[in-house]
PDB file of C-alpha atoms in Angstrom:
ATOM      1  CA  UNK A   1     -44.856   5.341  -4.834  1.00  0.00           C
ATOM      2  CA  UNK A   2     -47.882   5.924  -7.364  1.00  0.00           C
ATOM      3  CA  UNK A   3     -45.745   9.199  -8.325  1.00  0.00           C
ATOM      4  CA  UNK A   4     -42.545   7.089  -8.790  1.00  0.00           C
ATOM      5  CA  UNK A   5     -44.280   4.558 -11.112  1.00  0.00           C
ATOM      6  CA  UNK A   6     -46.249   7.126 -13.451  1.00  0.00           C
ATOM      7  CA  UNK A   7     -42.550   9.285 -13.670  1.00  0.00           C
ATOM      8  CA  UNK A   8     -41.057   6.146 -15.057  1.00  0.00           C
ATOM      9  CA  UNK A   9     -43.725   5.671 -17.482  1.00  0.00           C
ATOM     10  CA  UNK A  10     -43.153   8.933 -18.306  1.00  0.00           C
ATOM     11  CA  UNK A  11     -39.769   8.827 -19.103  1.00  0.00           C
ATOM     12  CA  UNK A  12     -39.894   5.514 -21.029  1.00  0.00           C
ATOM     13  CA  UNK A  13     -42.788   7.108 -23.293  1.00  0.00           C
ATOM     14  CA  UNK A  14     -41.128  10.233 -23.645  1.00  0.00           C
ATOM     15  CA  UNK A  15     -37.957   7.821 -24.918  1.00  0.00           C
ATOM     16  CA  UNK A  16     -39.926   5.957 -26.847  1.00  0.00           C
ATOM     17  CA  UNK A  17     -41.530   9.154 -29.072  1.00  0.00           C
ATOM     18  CA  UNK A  18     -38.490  10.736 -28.801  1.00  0.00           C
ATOM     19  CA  UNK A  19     -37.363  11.350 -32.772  1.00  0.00           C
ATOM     20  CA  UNK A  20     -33.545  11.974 -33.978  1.00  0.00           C
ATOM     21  CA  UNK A  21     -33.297  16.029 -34.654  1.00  0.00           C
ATOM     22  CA  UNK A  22     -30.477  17.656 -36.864  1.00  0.00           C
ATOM     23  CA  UNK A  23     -28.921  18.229 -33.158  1.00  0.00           C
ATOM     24  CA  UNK A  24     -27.536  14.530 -33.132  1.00  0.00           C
ATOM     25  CA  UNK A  25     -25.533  15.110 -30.196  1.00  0.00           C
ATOM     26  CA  UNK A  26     -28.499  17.155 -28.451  1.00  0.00           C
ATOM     27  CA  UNK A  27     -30.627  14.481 -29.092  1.00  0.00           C
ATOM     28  CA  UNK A  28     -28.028  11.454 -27.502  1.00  0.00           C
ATOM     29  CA  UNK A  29     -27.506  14.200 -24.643  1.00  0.00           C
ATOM     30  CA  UNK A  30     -31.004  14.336 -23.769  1.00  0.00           C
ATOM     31  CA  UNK A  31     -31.769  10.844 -24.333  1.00  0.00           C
ATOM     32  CA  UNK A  32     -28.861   9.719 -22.009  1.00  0.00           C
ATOM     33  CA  UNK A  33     -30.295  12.058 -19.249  1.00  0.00           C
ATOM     34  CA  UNK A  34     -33.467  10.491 -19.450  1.00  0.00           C
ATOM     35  CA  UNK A  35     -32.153   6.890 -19.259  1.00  0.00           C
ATOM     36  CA  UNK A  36     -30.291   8.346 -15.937  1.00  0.00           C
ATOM     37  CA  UNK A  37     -33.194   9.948 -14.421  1.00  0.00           C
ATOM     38  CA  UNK A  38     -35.124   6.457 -15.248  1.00  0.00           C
ATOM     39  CA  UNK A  39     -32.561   4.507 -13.602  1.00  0.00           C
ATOM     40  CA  UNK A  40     -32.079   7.123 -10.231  1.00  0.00           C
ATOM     41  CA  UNK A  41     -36.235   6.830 -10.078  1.00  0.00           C
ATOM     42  CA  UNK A  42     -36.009   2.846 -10.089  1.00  0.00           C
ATOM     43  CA  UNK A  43     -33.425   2.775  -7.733  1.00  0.00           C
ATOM     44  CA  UNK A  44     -35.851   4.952  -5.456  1.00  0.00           C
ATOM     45  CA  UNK A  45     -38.964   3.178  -5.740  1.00  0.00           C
ATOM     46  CA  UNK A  46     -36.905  -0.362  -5.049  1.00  0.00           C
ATOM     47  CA  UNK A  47     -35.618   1.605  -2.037  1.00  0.00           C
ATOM     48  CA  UNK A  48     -39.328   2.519  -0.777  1.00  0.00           C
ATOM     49  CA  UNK A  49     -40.680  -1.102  -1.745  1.00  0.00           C
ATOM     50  CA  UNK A  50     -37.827  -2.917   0.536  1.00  0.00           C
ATOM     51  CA  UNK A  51     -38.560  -0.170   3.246  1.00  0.00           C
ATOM     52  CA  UNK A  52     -42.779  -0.532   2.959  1.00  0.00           C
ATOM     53  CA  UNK A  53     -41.956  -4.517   2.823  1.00  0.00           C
ATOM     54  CA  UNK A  54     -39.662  -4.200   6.225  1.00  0.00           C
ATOM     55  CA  UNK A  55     -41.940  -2.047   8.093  1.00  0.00           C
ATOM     56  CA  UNK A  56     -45.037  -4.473   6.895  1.00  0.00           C
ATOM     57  CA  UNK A  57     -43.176  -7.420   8.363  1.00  0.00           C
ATOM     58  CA  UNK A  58     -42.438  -5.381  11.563  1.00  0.00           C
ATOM     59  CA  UNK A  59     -46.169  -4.848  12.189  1.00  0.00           C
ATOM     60  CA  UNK A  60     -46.570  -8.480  12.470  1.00  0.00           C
ATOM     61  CA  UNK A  61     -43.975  -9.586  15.096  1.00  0.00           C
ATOM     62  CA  UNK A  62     -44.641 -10.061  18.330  1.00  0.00           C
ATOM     63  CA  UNK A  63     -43.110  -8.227  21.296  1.00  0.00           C
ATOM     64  CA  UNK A  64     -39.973  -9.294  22.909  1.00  0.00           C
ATOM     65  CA  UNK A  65     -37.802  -8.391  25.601  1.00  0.00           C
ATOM     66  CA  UNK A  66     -35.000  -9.134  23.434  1.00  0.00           C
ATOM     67  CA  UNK A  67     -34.191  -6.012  20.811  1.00  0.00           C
ATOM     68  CA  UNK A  68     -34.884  -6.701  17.384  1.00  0.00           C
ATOM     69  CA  UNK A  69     -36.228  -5.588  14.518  1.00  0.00           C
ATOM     70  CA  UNK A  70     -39.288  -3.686  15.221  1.00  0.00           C
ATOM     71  CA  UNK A  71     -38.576  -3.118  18.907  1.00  0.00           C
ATOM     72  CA  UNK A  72     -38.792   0.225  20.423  1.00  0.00           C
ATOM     73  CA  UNK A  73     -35.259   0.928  22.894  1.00  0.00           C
ATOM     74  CA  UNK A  74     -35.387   3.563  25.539  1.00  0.00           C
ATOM     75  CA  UNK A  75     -31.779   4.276  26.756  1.00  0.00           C
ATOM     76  CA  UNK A  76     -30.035   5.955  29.141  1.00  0.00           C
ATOM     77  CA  UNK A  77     -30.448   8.448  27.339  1.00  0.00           C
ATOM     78  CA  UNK A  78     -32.250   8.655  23.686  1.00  0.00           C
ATOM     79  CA  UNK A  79     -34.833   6.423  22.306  1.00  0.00           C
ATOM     80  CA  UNK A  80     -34.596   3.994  19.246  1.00  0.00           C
ATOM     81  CA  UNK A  81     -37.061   2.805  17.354  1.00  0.00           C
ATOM     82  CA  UNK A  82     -35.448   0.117  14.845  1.00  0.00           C
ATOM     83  CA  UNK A  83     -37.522  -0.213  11.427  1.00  0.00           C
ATOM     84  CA  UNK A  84     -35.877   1.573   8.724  1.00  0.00           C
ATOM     85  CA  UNK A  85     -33.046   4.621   8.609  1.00  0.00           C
ATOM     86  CA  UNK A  86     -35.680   7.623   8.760  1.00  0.00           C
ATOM     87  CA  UNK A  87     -33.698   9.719  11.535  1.00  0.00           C
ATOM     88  CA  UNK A  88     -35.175  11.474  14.031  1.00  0.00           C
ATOM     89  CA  UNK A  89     -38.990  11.828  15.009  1.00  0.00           C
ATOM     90  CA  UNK A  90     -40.620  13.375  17.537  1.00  0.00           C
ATOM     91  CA  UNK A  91     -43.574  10.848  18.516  1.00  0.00           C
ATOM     92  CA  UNK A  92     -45.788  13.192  20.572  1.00  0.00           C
ATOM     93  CA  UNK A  93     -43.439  14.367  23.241  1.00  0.00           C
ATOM     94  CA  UNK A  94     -40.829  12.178  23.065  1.00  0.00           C
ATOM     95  CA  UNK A  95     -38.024  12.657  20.164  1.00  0.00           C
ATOM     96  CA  UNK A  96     -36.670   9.073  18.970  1.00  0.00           C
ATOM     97  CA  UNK A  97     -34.439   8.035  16.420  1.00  0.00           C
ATOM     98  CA  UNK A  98     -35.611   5.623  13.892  1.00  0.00           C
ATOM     99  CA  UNK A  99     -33.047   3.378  12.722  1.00  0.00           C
ATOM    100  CA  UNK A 100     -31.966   0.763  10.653  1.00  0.00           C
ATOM    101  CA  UNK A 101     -31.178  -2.566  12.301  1.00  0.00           C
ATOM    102  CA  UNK A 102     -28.405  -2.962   9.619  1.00  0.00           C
ATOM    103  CA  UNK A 103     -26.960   0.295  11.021  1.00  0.00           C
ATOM    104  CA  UNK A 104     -23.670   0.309  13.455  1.00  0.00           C
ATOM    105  CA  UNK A 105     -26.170   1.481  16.288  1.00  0.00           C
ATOM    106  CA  UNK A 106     -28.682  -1.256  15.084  1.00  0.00           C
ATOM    107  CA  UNK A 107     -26.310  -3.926  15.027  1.00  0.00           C
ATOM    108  CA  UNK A 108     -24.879  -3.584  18.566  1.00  0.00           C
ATOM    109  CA  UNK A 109     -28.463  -2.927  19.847  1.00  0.00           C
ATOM    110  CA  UNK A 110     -29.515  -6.110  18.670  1.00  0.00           C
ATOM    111  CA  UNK A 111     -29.849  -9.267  21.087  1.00  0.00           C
ATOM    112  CA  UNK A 112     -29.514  -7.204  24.152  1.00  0.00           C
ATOM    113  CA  UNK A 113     -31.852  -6.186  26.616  1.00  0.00           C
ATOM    114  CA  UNK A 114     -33.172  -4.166  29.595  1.00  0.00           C
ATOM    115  CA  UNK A 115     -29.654  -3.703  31.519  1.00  0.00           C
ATOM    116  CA  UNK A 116     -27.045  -4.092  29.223  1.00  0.00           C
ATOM    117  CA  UNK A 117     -24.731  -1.437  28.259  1.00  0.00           C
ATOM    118  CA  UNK A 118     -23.574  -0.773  24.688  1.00  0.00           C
ATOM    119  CA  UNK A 119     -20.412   1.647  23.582  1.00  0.00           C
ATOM    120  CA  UNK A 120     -20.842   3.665  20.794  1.00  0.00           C
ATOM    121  CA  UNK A 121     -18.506   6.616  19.137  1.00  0.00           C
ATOM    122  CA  UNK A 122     -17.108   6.763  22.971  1.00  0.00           C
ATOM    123  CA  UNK A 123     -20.462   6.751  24.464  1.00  0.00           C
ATOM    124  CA  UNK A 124     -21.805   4.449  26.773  1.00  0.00           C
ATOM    125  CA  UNK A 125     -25.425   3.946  26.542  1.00  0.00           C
ATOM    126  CA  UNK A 126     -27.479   1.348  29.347  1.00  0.00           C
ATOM    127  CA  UNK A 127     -30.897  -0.020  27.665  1.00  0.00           C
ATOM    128  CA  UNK A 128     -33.491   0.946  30.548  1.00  0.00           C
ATOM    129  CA  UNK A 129     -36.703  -0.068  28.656  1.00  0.00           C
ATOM    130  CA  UNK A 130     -37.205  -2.304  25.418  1.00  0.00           C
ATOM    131  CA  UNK A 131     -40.622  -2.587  23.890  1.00  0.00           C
TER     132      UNK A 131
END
């Protein structure tokens, strides 16, 4: 995230000393990419800061038998860990998808527990383990 901020910076200095040339339209061109590029990178790094800020408060629940945020699913079949939408992992041996619990997976895992069985795209998946 260092990165992110000193690009911005970049960008608004290079803005800022940026002088009108006898290429008026060059200049608004380039200009215009520069406020887009700014805005892309602050959409990015307020992306990363909710992400850091999720898995942060995930580090300080406790463990329940009930799925949630932060809890670790072993199915029938796959394993979920449910944090933030990074995909799949492979956590020494073991290949798990890490989800968000705001994603259709996330949201009908959540508030079940060992037992249960959840449908998903025509697949039926029984939670075995939740940590």
């Amino acid at each position: 995230m260092v990165s992110l901020h000193t690009e911005i910076k970049e960008l608004v200095e290079q803005a800022g000393n940026d002088s009108k040339s006898s290429a008026g339209d060059k200049h608004e061109t380039g200009r215009a990419m520069m406020q887009q590029e700014q805005a892309h990178l602050g959409k990015l790094l307020s992306t990363l800061e909710q992400q850091k800020s999720i898995i942060e408060r995930l580090n300080q629940q406790t463990q329940s038998q009930v799925i949630a945020d932060g809890s670790l699913v072993f199915t029938s079949d796959k394993a979920f860990y449910i944090a933030i939408p990074l995909g799949r992992i492979l956590a020494e041996t073991q290949e798990v998808h890490v989800i968000s619990g705001e994603s259709p997976l996330g949201a009908k895992l959540k508030g079940k527990k060992t037992g249960d069985i959840i449908e998903m795209n025509g697949l039926t998946h029984q939670i075995k383990f939740v940590f």
